[in-house]
Structure formats: structure tokens, C-alpha cells
Amino acid sequence: MKKYNVGILGATGMVGQRFVTLLSNHPWFNITVLAASKRSASKTYVDALNGRWSMPCAIPSATQNMIVYDAVGDINKIVDLVDFVFCAVDMKKDDIKALEEMYAKAECPVISNNSAHRNTPDVPMIIPEVNPEHANIIPSQQKRLGTKKGFIAVKSNCSLQCYVPAIHPLLDLGAKKVLACTYQAISGAGKTFSSWPEMVDNIIPFIAGEEEKSELEPMKIWGKIVGNKIENATLPSITSQCLRVPVSDGHTAAVFVSFDNKPSLEEIKERWKNYNALYDGINLPSAPKQFLNYFEDPSYPQIQSARNLENGMGISIGRLRQDSQYDVKFICMSHNTIRGAAGGAVLMAELLCAKGFIN
């Protein structure tokens, strides 16, 4: 595999920092551009961070003294230095939408962590193990944009990535109704306990926009390409509640599912164990060896021991049992800034490179 030069837009934020750590020694991707807001531009990465580095490891040495670009004002410079960009900017939704289209129209593919284009019908929202075939909508998007190489692909909301993969192998059993209650780490808000002391010994029972994303985005992931757009699935219907909890990293979900054809608990476990990720035999560097991991001990999965499973790219599942209102219930957990954010975007980029959508 050739080496790709990549840029990180929003490199000083929480997800941008995670991109830096994941890409600093990546076998396929070489960081050539770090970009952020205008106020960070022309500073070294260390100076632009200004003490806000939040990762558990040190700032990778190769990036410490890189000069930060203006993600908006330096587009023409940036696209000449990269093969594609990862986008994790903190801007208003309409501004992000416009910015990502500007990069795409400048013939620079955009792999986005942002929500701005998740509802755009010809923009694929890909979990590589679940719906890699949605990449096939990219030529239709390029036709609309008038581009040859440029396009936008997005990853889904971080919290639903812990439970959508667990439900996916069960869809053909007639999964028809889902309740998902998520308990979300503070890093999902770009915070640490030092920057958000109010979250210590606290729960906030509201996260703006999160429940709508949890209920609607899976429908696009499970949808199908029809003509020049992705048509959303209609089942299973999902309702959710989303809470912010005092955890640094790792989103947990309590999931309840009803079926047309109720499976046994053993069949569900077998489907999780034997589920094959849909990479078409391609060896992707960030792919977990075991995508879905079931724990028989009812005390698991626990955040501290399981969030880094498979280098943070695994999905942990536990406590599968019968339910009195739905058919079954279980617990899911994944690392929100790795699997749910930067790591999921890196894996998607690997898939798109391997399949020739980025060249």
C-alpha cells in the first residue's frame, strides 16, 4: 500500500488530538498538515494547544513543532500538501457543511467526524464492519459536486456505534423495535474532569441533539442505495434516552430489542461470535481482530477494563437475557473517541483507500 499524505482539520480539539495519536505511526498515513482555527494558525502545534493536550500519552514528537494552518483561510495551501483530510472542526453546523464542500470541490476527499453532512442523501455514513457498500454512492456525490477526486464521507454519532454493531447481525430475525439508553463519557463533549469539574459525582440527563441522532442515524446506516441517494431503512424503530455520566472515556448503552422471530439467547451469542466484518478480505491496519466481544460474566463489560479492547476498536457486549416487555436486553460499550470518533474515521479512510475511492 502506498503512503498517503493526510491533514487533520481541528487538530487542537479532543478528537483532533486523538487523530494525531492514532496517525503518528500509521503504516499507510503520514501527517503533513495540522490545521485549526485562525487564532491557532502560524503557531507550532505545542503553542497552539496552549496546555490543552488531553491524551494519556505525550504529544507525538513529529508533530510538536509542526506549524498549524488556518483550516478555513489556508484551503488552497492545504489541498496541495495532502491526499485527503480528516475533519474534526468545532464550528457552527452550516459553516462545517460549507467548509467540507469547499475541500471536496477543491478535489480533496474529506473524512469527517462532524455531523453536518450525516443527513445529506449522497454522503455515505460508514461503519466499515456494517455498511461498507455505501461507499458506492460516492460517484453520484462527485457528479453532483462536479468533482473527479473530491467527496465527503462521514462517520456516525459516537454513542450509537456501541450498539448498532450488536443489533446488525440480528436484523434478519425481524428486529422491529429497539430501546437504547446511553451513558456517555465526558470526552464526548470534548471535556476532561479538570476542565469540567461540575461532572465529578454528577449525571446530566440531557445531551442536546443526541437522542435524535441515536434514533435517526442507524436508519441511514441500515439503508440502501437507490439511484443517486441512500434511502433510509424503516425498521427497527428506535427510541432512546442519552445521559452524560462521570466517566472519562467510553460510552455504554442499555439495549432492549423485540423481534418478529424471537431467537434464543444462544443463537444471538453465536451470531455475535461468528460475525464477519465486511472488509472483503482486505487487511486494514486499524481493524479489530474480533469485532464483537461477548462477556459471560454479568459484571462485564466494565469501562476501565474493556474500553481499550482491540486497541479501542472492539465492541463489548454483556448481560444478554430475556426481558418482560421486549424480547431480549443487553449491555454494549465502546471507546467513544477511538471506535466512536477518530479511530472509526481512520478505519473508514483505510477502507476507502483500499477500495480505490481515494488515490
mmCIF file of C-alpha atoms in Angstrom:
data_model
loop_
_atom_site.group_PDB
_atom_site.id
_atom_site.type_symbol
_atom_site.label_atom_id
_atom_site.label_comp_id
_atom_site.label_asym_id
_atom_site.label_seq_id
_atom_site.Cartn_x
_atom_site.Cartn_y
_atom_site.Cartn_z
ATOM 1 C CA MET A 1 0.000 0.000 0.000
ATOM 2 C CA LYS A 2 1.282 3.458 -0.928
ATOM 3 C CA LYS A 3 1.753 6.147 1.713
ATOM 4 C CA TYR A 4 -0.918 8.831 1.778
ATOM 5 C CA ASN A 5 -0.275 12.372 2.984
ATOM 6 C CA VAL A 6 -3.093 13.458 5.273
ATOM 7 C CA GLY A 7 -4.255 16.574 7.046
ATOM 8 C CA ILE A 8 -6.186 16.964 10.291
ATOM 9 C CA LEU A 9 -8.663 19.855 10.421
ATOM 10 C CA GLY A 10 -9.475 20.756 14.012
ATOM 11 C CA ALA A 11 -6.219 19.261 15.261
ATOM 12 C CA THR A 12 -6.249 21.084 18.609
ATOM 13 C CA GLY A 13 -9.620 19.711 19.795
ATOM 14 C CA MET A 14 -10.273 16.471 21.674
ATOM 15 C CA VAL A 15 -10.998 14.365 18.574
ATOM 16 C CA GLY A 16 -8.274 16.140 16.596
ATOM 17 C CA GLN A 17 -5.765 15.194 19.286
ATOM 18 C CA ARG A 18 -6.941 11.592 19.090
ATOM 19 C CA PHE A 19 -6.372 11.680 15.330
ATOM 20 C CA VAL A 20 -2.818 12.878 15.965
ATOM 21 C CA THR A 21 -2.088 9.970 18.320
ATOM 22 C CA LEU A 22 -3.623 7.349 16.015
ATOM 23 C CA LEU A 23 -1.896 8.620 12.869
ATOM 24 C CA SER A 24 1.558 9.424 14.279
ATOM 25 C CA ASN A 25 2.853 5.914 13.452
ATOM 26 C CA HIS A 26 0.245 4.773 10.954
ATOM 27 C CA PRO A 27 1.623 2.398 8.285
ATOM 28 C CA TRP A 28 -0.385 3.985 5.445
ATOM 29 C CA PHE A 29 -0.964 7.599 6.509
ATOM 30 C CA ASN A 30 1.606 10.353 7.008
ATOM 31 C CA ILE A 31 0.556 13.582 8.759
ATOM 32 C CA THR A 32 1.646 16.525 6.608
ATOM 33 C CA VAL A 33 -0.855 19.174 7.766
ATOM 34 C CA LEU A 34 -2.288 20.160 11.120
ATOM 35 C CA ALA A 35 -4.970 22.840 10.865
ATOM 36 C CA ALA A 36 -7.230 24.605 13.324
ATOM 37 C CA SER A 37 -8.883 27.976 13.791
ATOM 38 C CA LYS A 38 -7.410 31.260 12.645
ATOM 39 C CA ARG A 39 -6.249 32.068 16.181
ATOM 40 C CA SER A 40 -4.058 28.943 16.192
ATOM 41 C CA ALA A 41 -2.621 29.474 12.732
ATOM 42 C CA SER A 42 1.124 30.134 12.314
ATOM 43 C CA LYS A 43 1.887 28.738 15.781
ATOM 44 C CA THR A 44 3.639 25.480 16.488
ATOM 45 C CA TYR A 45 1.274 22.688 17.437
ATOM 46 C CA VAL A 46 2.530 22.770 21.037
ATOM 47 C CA ASP A 47 1.955 26.521 21.295
ATOM 48 C CA ALA A 48 -1.452 26.280 19.636
ATOM 49 C CA LEU A 49 -2.521 23.656 22.187
ATOM 50 C CA ASN A 50 -1.513 26.032 24.976
ATOM 51 C CA GLY A 51 -1.549 23.309 27.631
ATOM 52 C CA ARG A 52 -4.806 21.726 26.402
ATOM 53 C CA TRP A 53 -3.322 18.363 25.390
ATOM 54 C CA SER A 54 -5.784 15.793 26.813
ATOM 55 C CA MET A 55 -4.479 12.437 25.609
ATOM 56 C CA PRO A 56 -2.943 9.888 28.024
ATOM 57 C CA CYS A 57 0.301 9.825 26.016
ATOM 58 C CA ALA A 58 2.736 12.634 25.227
ATOM 59 C CA ILE A 59 2.304 14.763 22.104
ATOM 60 C CA PRO A 60 3.988 12.785 19.310
ATOM 61 C CA SER A 61 7.409 14.297 18.745
ATOM 62 C CA ALA A 62 6.986 14.567 14.971
ATOM 63 C CA THR A 63 4.006 16.883 15.385
ATOM 64 C CA GLN A 64 5.135 19.065 18.281
ATOM 65 C CA ASN A 65 6.807 21.731 16.163
ATOM 66 C CA MET A 66 4.644 21.475 13.057
ATOM 67 C CA ILE A 67 3.230 24.865 12.090
ATOM 68 C CA VAL A 68 -0.551 24.941 12.317
ATOM 69 C CA TYR A 69 -2.540 26.084 9.268
ATOM 70 C CA ASP A 70 -5.811 28.000 9.202
ATOM 71 C CA ALA A 71 -8.380 25.339 8.275
ATOM 72 C CA VAL A 72 -10.548 27.942 6.516
ATOM 73 C CA GLY A 73 -8.130 30.547 5.205
ATOM 74 C CA ASP A 74 -5.404 28.161 4.017
ATOM 75 C CA ILE A 75 -7.510 25.715 1.986
ATOM 76 C CA ASN A 76 -5.542 26.262 -1.227
ATOM 77 C CA LYS A 77 -2.252 25.615 0.564
ATOM 78 C CA ILE A 78 -3.551 22.592 2.441
ATOM 79 C CA VAL A 79 -5.017 20.726 -0.535
ATOM 80 C CA ASP A 80 -1.653 20.937 -2.308
ATOM 81 C CA LEU A 81 0.023 19.157 0.613
ATOM 82 C CA VAL A 82 -2.380 16.272 1.224
ATOM 83 C CA ASP A 83 -4.149 13.378 -0.481
ATOM 84 C CA PHE A 84 -7.157 13.809 1.826
ATOM 85 C CA VAL A 85 -8.148 15.348 5.164
ATOM 86 C CA PHE A 86 -9.778 14.224 8.380
ATOM 87 C CA CYS A 87 -12.221 16.841 9.653
ATOM 88 C CA ALA A 88 -12.997 17.406 13.333
ATOM 89 C CA VAL A 89 -13.509 21.165 13.444
ATOM 90 C CA ASP A 90 -15.562 22.925 16.108
ATOM 91 C CA MET A 91 -17.751 25.324 14.154
ATOM 92 C CA LYS A 92 -21.428 26.012 13.504
ATOM 93 C CA LYS A 93 -23.090 23.218 11.546
ATOM 94 C CA ASP A 94 -23.747 25.298 8.418
ATOM 95 C CA ASP A 95 -20.148 26.541 8.442
ATOM 96 C CA ILE A 96 -18.830 22.977 8.709
ATOM 97 C CA LYS A 97 -21.085 21.881 5.872
ATOM 98 C CA ALA A 98 -19.778 24.678 3.658
ATOM 99 C CA LEU A 99 -16.152 24.071 4.650
ATOM 100 C CA GLU A 100 -16.277 20.357 3.874
ATOM 101 C CA GLU A 101 -17.829 21.031 0.474
ATOM 102 C CA MET A 102 -15.113 23.596 -0.255
ATOM 103 C CA TYR A 103 -12.425 20.947 0.349
ATOM 104 C CA ALA A 104 -14.306 18.360 -1.701
ATOM 105 C CA LYS A 105 -14.749 20.800 -4.590
ATOM 106 C CA ALA A 106 -11.022 21.525 -4.393
ATOM 107 C CA GLU A 107 -10.585 17.803 -5.219
ATOM 108 C CA CYS A 108 -9.631 16.874 -1.666
ATOM 109 C CA PRO A 109 -11.583 13.960 -0.117
ATOM 110 C CA VAL A 110 -12.936 14.685 3.356
ATOM 111 C CA ILE A 111 -13.298 12.001 6.031
ATOM 112 C CA SER A 112 -15.464 13.762 8.573
ATOM 113 C CA ASN A 113 -16.104 13.237 12.250
ATOM 114 C CA ASN A 114 -18.699 16.024 12.185
ATOM 115 C CA SER A 115 -22.481 15.690 11.942
ATOM 116 C CA ALA A 116 -23.051 18.405 9.329
ATOM 117 C CA HIS A 117 -23.369 16.055 6.327
ATOM 118 C CA ARG A 118 -24.790 12.962 8.017
ATOM 119 C CA ASN A 119 -28.235 13.649 6.583
ATOM 120 C CA THR A 120 -27.011 14.561 3.083
ATOM 121 C CA PRO A 121 -28.548 11.769 0.933
ATOM 122 C CA ASP A 122 -25.467 11.119 -1.244
ATOM 123 C CA VAL A 123 -22.888 11.334 1.562
ATOM 124 C CA PRO A 124 -22.075 7.852 2.912
ATOM 125 C CA MET A 125 -22.075 7.368 6.686
ATOM 126 C CA ILE A 126 -19.972 4.258 7.100
ATOM 127 C CA ILE A 127 -19.223 1.806 9.871
ATOM 128 C CA PRO A 128 -16.790 -0.372 7.885
ATOM 129 C CA GLU A 129 -17.891 -3.646 9.503
ATOM 130 C CA VAL A 130 -21.571 -2.880 8.905
ATOM 131 C CA ASN A 131 -22.240 -0.961 5.667
ATOM 132 C CA PRO A 132 -19.079 -0.645 3.534
ATOM 133 C CA GLU A 133 -21.209 -0.930 0.390
ATOM 134 C CA HIS A 134 -22.449 2.622 0.988
ATOM 135 C CA ALA A 135 -19.115 3.841 -0.405
ATOM 136 C CA ASN A 136 -20.613 3.068 -3.810
ATOM 137 C CA ILE A 137 -22.691 6.266 -3.579
ATOM 138 C CA ILE A 138 -19.519 8.372 -3.880
ATOM 139 C CA PRO A 139 -19.567 8.621 -7.717
ATOM 140 C CA SER A 140 -23.117 10.043 -7.519
ATOM 141 C CA GLN A 141 -21.953 12.624 -4.989
ATOM 142 C CA GLN A 142 -18.985 13.529 -7.168
ATOM 143 C CA LYS A 143 -21.319 14.044 -10.124
ATOM 144 C CA ARG A 144 -23.404 16.470 -8.040
ATOM 145 C CA LEU A 145 -20.326 18.323 -6.803
ATOM 146 C CA GLY A 146 -18.656 18.326 -10.223
ATOM 147 C CA THR A 147 -15.509 16.656 -8.892
ATOM 148 C CA LYS A 148 -13.243 13.835 -10.039
ATOM 149 C CA LYS A 149 -11.480 13.040 -6.747
ATOM 150 C CA GLY A 150 -13.169 15.157 -4.105
ATOM 151 C CA PHE A 151 -16.011 13.839 -1.936
ATOM 152 C CA ILE A 152 -17.238 13.731 1.658
ATOM 153 C CA ALA A 153 -17.689 10.604 3.765
ATOM 154 C CA VAL A 154 -18.793 10.773 7.384
ATOM 155 C CA LYS A 155 -18.776 8.574 10.444
ATOM 156 C CA SER A 156 -21.854 8.258 12.593
ATOM 157 C CA ASN A 157 -22.506 9.577 16.065
ATOM 158 C CA CYS A 158 -20.116 8.129 18.642
ATOM 159 C CA SER A 159 -22.677 6.631 21.035
ATOM 160 C CA LEU A 160 -24.691 4.581 18.550
ATOM 161 C CA GLN A 161 -21.502 2.854 17.392
ATOM 162 C CA CYS A 162 -21.513 0.800 20.593
ATOM 163 C CA TYR A 163 -24.971 -0.721 19.993
ATOM 164 C CA VAL A 164 -25.725 -0.580 16.242
ATOM 165 C CA PRO A 165 -22.972 -3.187 15.559
ATOM 166 C CA ALA A 166 -24.562 -5.524 18.135
ATOM 167 C CA ILE A 167 -28.016 -5.208 16.591
ATOM 168 C CA HIS A 168 -26.802 -5.509 12.999
ATOM 169 C CA PRO A 169 -26.237 -9.315 12.937
ATOM 170 C CA LEU A 170 -29.795 -9.745 14.274
ATOM 171 C CA LEU A 171 -31.677 -7.687 11.669
ATOM 172 C CA ASP A 172 -32.704 -10.656 9.520
ATOM 173 C CA LEU A 173 -34.506 -12.129 12.527
ATOM 174 C CA GLY A 174 -37.041 -9.341 12.153
ATOM 175 C CA ALA A 175 -35.705 -6.875 14.703
ATOM 176 C CA LYS A 176 -38.601 -4.437 14.833
ATOM 177 C CA LYS A 177 -38.353 -2.332 17.990
ATOM 178 C CA VAL A 178 -35.349 -1.033 19.943
ATOM 179 C CA LEU A 179 -34.928 0.966 23.139
ATOM 180 C CA ALA A 180 -31.390 2.246 23.673
ATOM 181 C CA CYS A 181 -30.383 4.235 26.752
ATOM 182 C CA THR A 182 -26.838 5.570 26.525
ATOM 183 C CA TYR A 183 -24.489 6.623 29.312
ATOM 184 C CA GLN A 184 -21.903 8.840 27.701
ATOM 185 C CA ALA A 185 -18.394 9.862 28.760
ATOM 186 C CA ILE A 186 -17.383 13.483 29.172
ATOM 187 C CA SER A 187 -14.778 13.254 26.403
ATOM 188 C CA GLY A 188 -17.758 13.072 24.064
ATOM 189 C CA ALA A 189 -18.300 16.718 24.945
ATOM 190 C CA GLY A 190 -14.611 17.466 24.395
ATOM 191 C CA LYS A 191 -14.035 17.732 28.141
ATOM 192 C CA THR A 192 -11.863 16.287 30.882
ATOM 193 C CA PHE A 193 -12.552 16.297 34.606
ATOM 194 C CA SER A 194 -10.056 19.121 35.063
ATOM 195 C CA SER A 195 -11.877 21.281 32.512
ATOM 196 C CA TRP A 196 -15.368 20.202 33.649
ATOM 197 C CA PRO A 197 -15.246 19.751 37.437
ATOM 198 C CA GLU A 198 -19.043 20.031 37.604
ATOM 199 C CA MET A 199 -19.224 16.497 36.186
ATOM 200 C CA VAL A 200 -17.457 14.925 39.161
ATOM 201 C CA ASP A 201 -20.055 12.966 41.162
ATOM 202 C CA ASN A 202 -22.767 14.108 38.754
ATOM 203 C CA ILE A 203 -25.070 12.970 35.949
ATOM 204 C CA ILE A 204 -26.672 15.280 33.388
ATOM 205 C CA PRO A 205 -29.835 13.711 31.908
ATOM 206 C CA PHE A 206 -29.754 15.706 28.655
ATOM 207 C CA ILE A 207 -27.320 15.968 25.736
ATOM 208 C CA ALA A 208 -28.553 18.335 23.053
ATOM 209 C CA GLY A 209 -29.410 16.592 19.775
ATOM 210 C CA GLU A 210 -28.131 13.224 20.927
ATOM 211 C CA GLU A 211 -31.398 11.344 21.115
ATOM 212 C CA GLU A 212 -32.423 12.446 17.628
ATOM 213 C CA LYS A 213 -29.086 11.197 16.262
ATOM 214 C CA SER A 214 -29.442 7.905 18.135
ATOM 215 C CA GLU A 215 -32.868 7.303 16.645
ATOM 216 C CA LEU A 216 -32.314 8.509 13.069
ATOM 217 C CA GLU A 217 -28.698 7.809 12.100
ATOM 218 C CA PRO A 218 -28.983 3.994 12.338
ATOM 219 C CA MET A 219 -31.745 4.188 9.721
ATOM 220 C CA LYS A 220 -29.279 5.638 7.230
ATOM 221 C CA ILE A 221 -26.599 3.095 8.158
ATOM 222 C CA TRP A 222 -29.118 0.282 7.549
ATOM 223 C CA GLY A 223 -30.500 1.956 4.416
ATOM 224 C CA LYS A 224 -29.838 1.092 0.768
ATOM 225 C CA ILE A 225 -28.514 2.959 -2.239
ATOM 226 C CA VAL A 226 -31.387 3.713 -4.597
ATOM 227 C CA GLY A 227 -30.408 5.707 -7.674
ATOM 228 C CA ASN A 228 -28.324 8.691 -6.622
ATOM 229 C CA LYS A 229 -29.100 8.646 -2.896
ATOM 230 C CA ILE A 230 -29.201 6.486 0.207
ATOM 231 C CA GLU A 231 -32.762 5.674 1.251
ATOM 232 C CA ASN A 232 -33.161 5.143 4.980
ATOM 233 C CA ALA A 233 -34.407 1.897 6.447
ATOM 234 C CA THR A 234 -37.752 1.974 8.242
ATOM 235 C CA LEU A 235 -37.113 -0.808 10.780
ATOM 236 C CA PRO A 236 -36.250 -1.367 13.520
ATOM 237 C CA SER A 237 -37.884 1.669 15.095
ATOM 238 C CA ILE A 238 -35.620 3.121 17.782
ATOM 239 C CA THR A 239 -36.332 5.224 20.840
ATOM 240 C CA SER A 240 -33.554 6.448 23.123
ATOM 241 C CA GLN A 241 -32.513 8.433 26.158
ATOM 242 C CA CYS A 242 -28.978 9.806 26.473
ATOM 243 C CA LEU A 243 -27.245 10.784 29.706
ATOM 244 C CA ARG A 244 -23.843 12.326 30.421
ATOM 245 C CA VAL A 245 -22.089 10.394 33.195
ATOM 246 C CA PRO A 246 -18.847 10.941 35.168
ATOM 247 C CA VAL A 247 -16.614 8.731 33.016
ATOM 248 C CA SER A 248 -13.546 9.986 31.157
ATOM 249 C CA ASP A 249 -13.771 7.739 28.055
ATOM 250 C CA GLY A 250 -16.216 5.042 26.987
ATOM 251 C CA HIS A 251 -19.908 5.096 26.085
ATOM 252 C CA THR A 252 -22.258 2.423 27.457
ATOM 253 C CA ALA A 253 -25.742 1.524 26.224
ATOM 254 C CA ALA A 254 -28.565 -0.480 27.781
ATOM 255 C CA VAL A 255 -30.368 -2.024 24.810
ATOM 256 C CA PHE A 256 -33.785 -3.717 24.526
ATOM 257 C CA VAL A 257 -34.915 -5.423 21.299
ATOM 258 C CA SER A 258 -38.122 -7.053 20.048
ATOM 259 C CA PHE A 259 -38.257 -9.396 17.028
ATOM 260 C CA ASP A 260 -40.749 -10.865 14.595
ATOM 261 C CA ASN A 261 -38.916 -14.167 15.015
ATOM 262 C CA LYS A 262 -37.614 -14.291 18.564
ATOM 263 C CA PRO A 263 -34.193 -16.021 18.634
ATOM 264 C CA SER A 264 -32.755 -17.999 21.506
ATOM 265 C CA LEU A 265 -30.075 -16.376 23.620
ATOM 266 C CA GLU A 266 -27.567 -18.933 22.365
ATOM 267 C CA GLU A 267 -28.310 -18.095 18.733
ATOM 268 C CA ILE A 268 -27.733 -14.399 19.430
ATOM 269 C CA LYS A 269 -24.406 -15.147 21.119
ATOM 270 C CA GLU A 270 -23.362 -17.351 18.189
ATOM 271 C CA ARG A 271 -24.205 -14.609 15.726
ATOM 272 C CA TRP A 272 -22.095 -12.115 17.670
ATOM 273 C CA LYS A 273 -19.187 -14.538 17.976
ATOM 274 C CA ASN A 274 -19.175 -15.538 14.312
ATOM 275 C CA TYR A 275 -19.997 -12.197 12.742
ATOM 276 C CA ASN A 276 -17.554 -11.481 9.936
ATOM 277 C CA ALA A 277 -16.596 -7.893 9.299
ATOM 278 C CA LEU A 278 -17.370 -6.865 5.748
ATOM 279 C CA TYR A 279 -13.890 -5.921 4.536
ATOM 280 C CA ASP A 280 -13.966 -8.305 1.532
ATOM 281 C CA GLY A 281 -10.766 -9.950 2.731
ATOM 282 C CA ILE A 282 -8.841 -6.684 2.852
ATOM 283 C CA ASN A 283 -6.322 -6.334 5.681
ATOM 284 C CA LEU A 284 -6.952 -2.916 7.245
ATOM 285 C CA PRO A 285 -4.384 -1.737 9.838
ATOM 286 C CA SER A 286 -6.933 -0.391 12.343
ATOM 287 C CA ALA A 287 -9.423 -3.263 12.086
ATOM 288 C CA PRO A 288 -10.036 -5.246 15.293
ATOM 289 C CA LYS A 289 -9.298 -8.960 15.134
ATOM 290 C CA GLN A 290 -12.584 -9.664 16.952
ATOM 291 C CA PHE A 291 -15.190 -7.000 16.250
ATOM 292 C CA LEU A 292 -17.953 -8.113 18.671
ATOM 293 C CA ASN A 293 -16.858 -9.432 22.070
ATOM 294 C CA TYR A 294 -19.367 -11.035 24.448
ATOM 295 C CA PHE A 295 -18.663 -11.351 28.201
ATOM 296 C CA GLU A 296 -20.407 -14.172 30.083
ATOM 297 C CA ASP A 297 -19.582 -12.660 33.497
ATOM 298 C CA PRO A 298 -22.613 -10.435 34.314
ATOM 299 C CA SER A 299 -20.293 -7.859 35.900
ATOM 300 C CA TYR A 300 -18.847 -7.033 32.474
ATOM 301 C CA PRO A 301 -18.192 -5.149 30.259
ATOM 302 C CA GLN A 302 -16.730 -2.501 32.530
ATOM 303 C CA ILE A 303 -15.352 0.798 31.274
ATOM 304 C CA GLN A 304 -11.877 0.588 32.784
ATOM 305 C CA SER A 305 -11.094 -2.939 31.618
ATOM 306 C CA ALA A 306 -12.906 -3.058 28.261
ATOM 307 C CA ARG A 307 -12.768 0.358 26.617
ATOM 308 C CA ASN A 308 -9.307 -0.300 25.189
ATOM 309 C CA LEU A 309 -10.223 -3.766 23.891
ATOM 310 C CA GLU A 310 -8.756 -4.314 20.394
ATOM 311 C CA ASN A 311 -6.839 -1.022 20.734
ATOM 312 C CA GLY A 312 -10.108 0.746 21.432
ATOM 313 C CA MET A 313 -11.742 -0.557 18.250
ATOM 314 C CA GLY A 314 -13.684 -3.505 19.693
ATOM 315 C CA ILE A 315 -17.356 -3.586 20.708
ATOM 316 C CA SER A 316 -18.021 -5.110 24.143
ATOM 317 C CA ILE A 317 -21.344 -6.776 24.934
ATOM 318 C CA GLY A 318 -22.701 -8.392 28.090
ATOM 319 C CA ARG A 319 -25.728 -9.319 30.223
ATOM 320 C CA LEU A 320 -27.838 -10.794 27.420
ATOM 321 C CA ARG A 321 -31.111 -12.024 28.918
ATOM 322 C CA GLN A 322 -34.859 -12.270 28.402
ATOM 323 C CA ASP A 323 -36.982 -9.177 29.038
ATOM 324 C CA SER A 324 -40.572 -8.871 30.232
ATOM 325 C CA GLN A 325 -41.525 -6.012 27.876
ATOM 326 C CA TYR A 326 -39.171 -6.516 24.921
ATOM 327 C CA ASP A 327 -37.813 -9.904 23.829
ATOM 328 C CA VAL A 328 -34.208 -9.503 24.984
ATOM 329 C CA LYS A 329 -31.932 -6.945 26.613
ATOM 330 C CA PHE A 330 -28.165 -6.500 26.853
ATOM 331 C CA ILE A 331 -25.376 -4.024 27.564
ATOM 332 C CA CYS A 332 -22.950 -2.603 24.987
ATOM 333 C CA MET A 333 -19.830 -0.478 25.399
ATOM 334 C CA SER A 334 -17.131 1.046 23.188
ATOM 335 C CA HIS A 335 -14.410 3.682 23.350
ATOM 336 C CA ASN A 336 -16.056 6.874 22.177
ATOM 337 C CA THR A 337 -13.030 8.843 20.936
ATOM 338 C CA ILE A 338 -11.379 5.814 19.274
ATOM 339 C CA ARG A 339 -14.039 3.472 17.839
ATOM 340 C CA GLY A 340 -16.716 6.167 18.108
ATOM 341 C CA ALA A 341 -14.734 9.036 16.635
ATOM 342 C CA ALA A 342 -11.167 9.252 15.331
ATOM 343 C CA GLY A 343 -10.457 5.518 15.158
ATOM 344 C CA GLY A 344 -13.675 4.821 13.297
ATOM 345 C CA ALA A 345 -12.822 7.576 10.809
ATOM 346 C CA VAL A 346 -9.287 6.221 10.305
ATOM 347 C CA LEU A 347 -10.682 2.727 9.652
ATOM 348 C CA MET A 348 -13.155 4.164 7.156
ATOM 349 C CA ALA A 349 -10.327 6.010 5.384
ATOM 350 C CA GLU A 350 -8.331 2.770 5.208
ATOM 351 C CA LEU A 351 -11.306 1.046 3.607
ATOM 352 C CA LEU A 352 -11.810 3.844 1.062
ATOM 353 C CA CYS A 353 -8.107 3.826 0.177
ATOM 354 C CA ALA A 354 -8.028 0.043 -0.194
ATOM 355 C CA LYS A 355 -11.070 0.132 -2.470
ATOM 356 C CA GLY A 356 -9.646 2.889 -4.663
ATOM 357 C CA PHE A 357 -12.010 5.715 -3.729
ATOM 358 C CA ILE A 358 -9.016 7.738 -2.513
ATOM 359 C CA ASN A 359 -5.988 7.686 -4.795
#
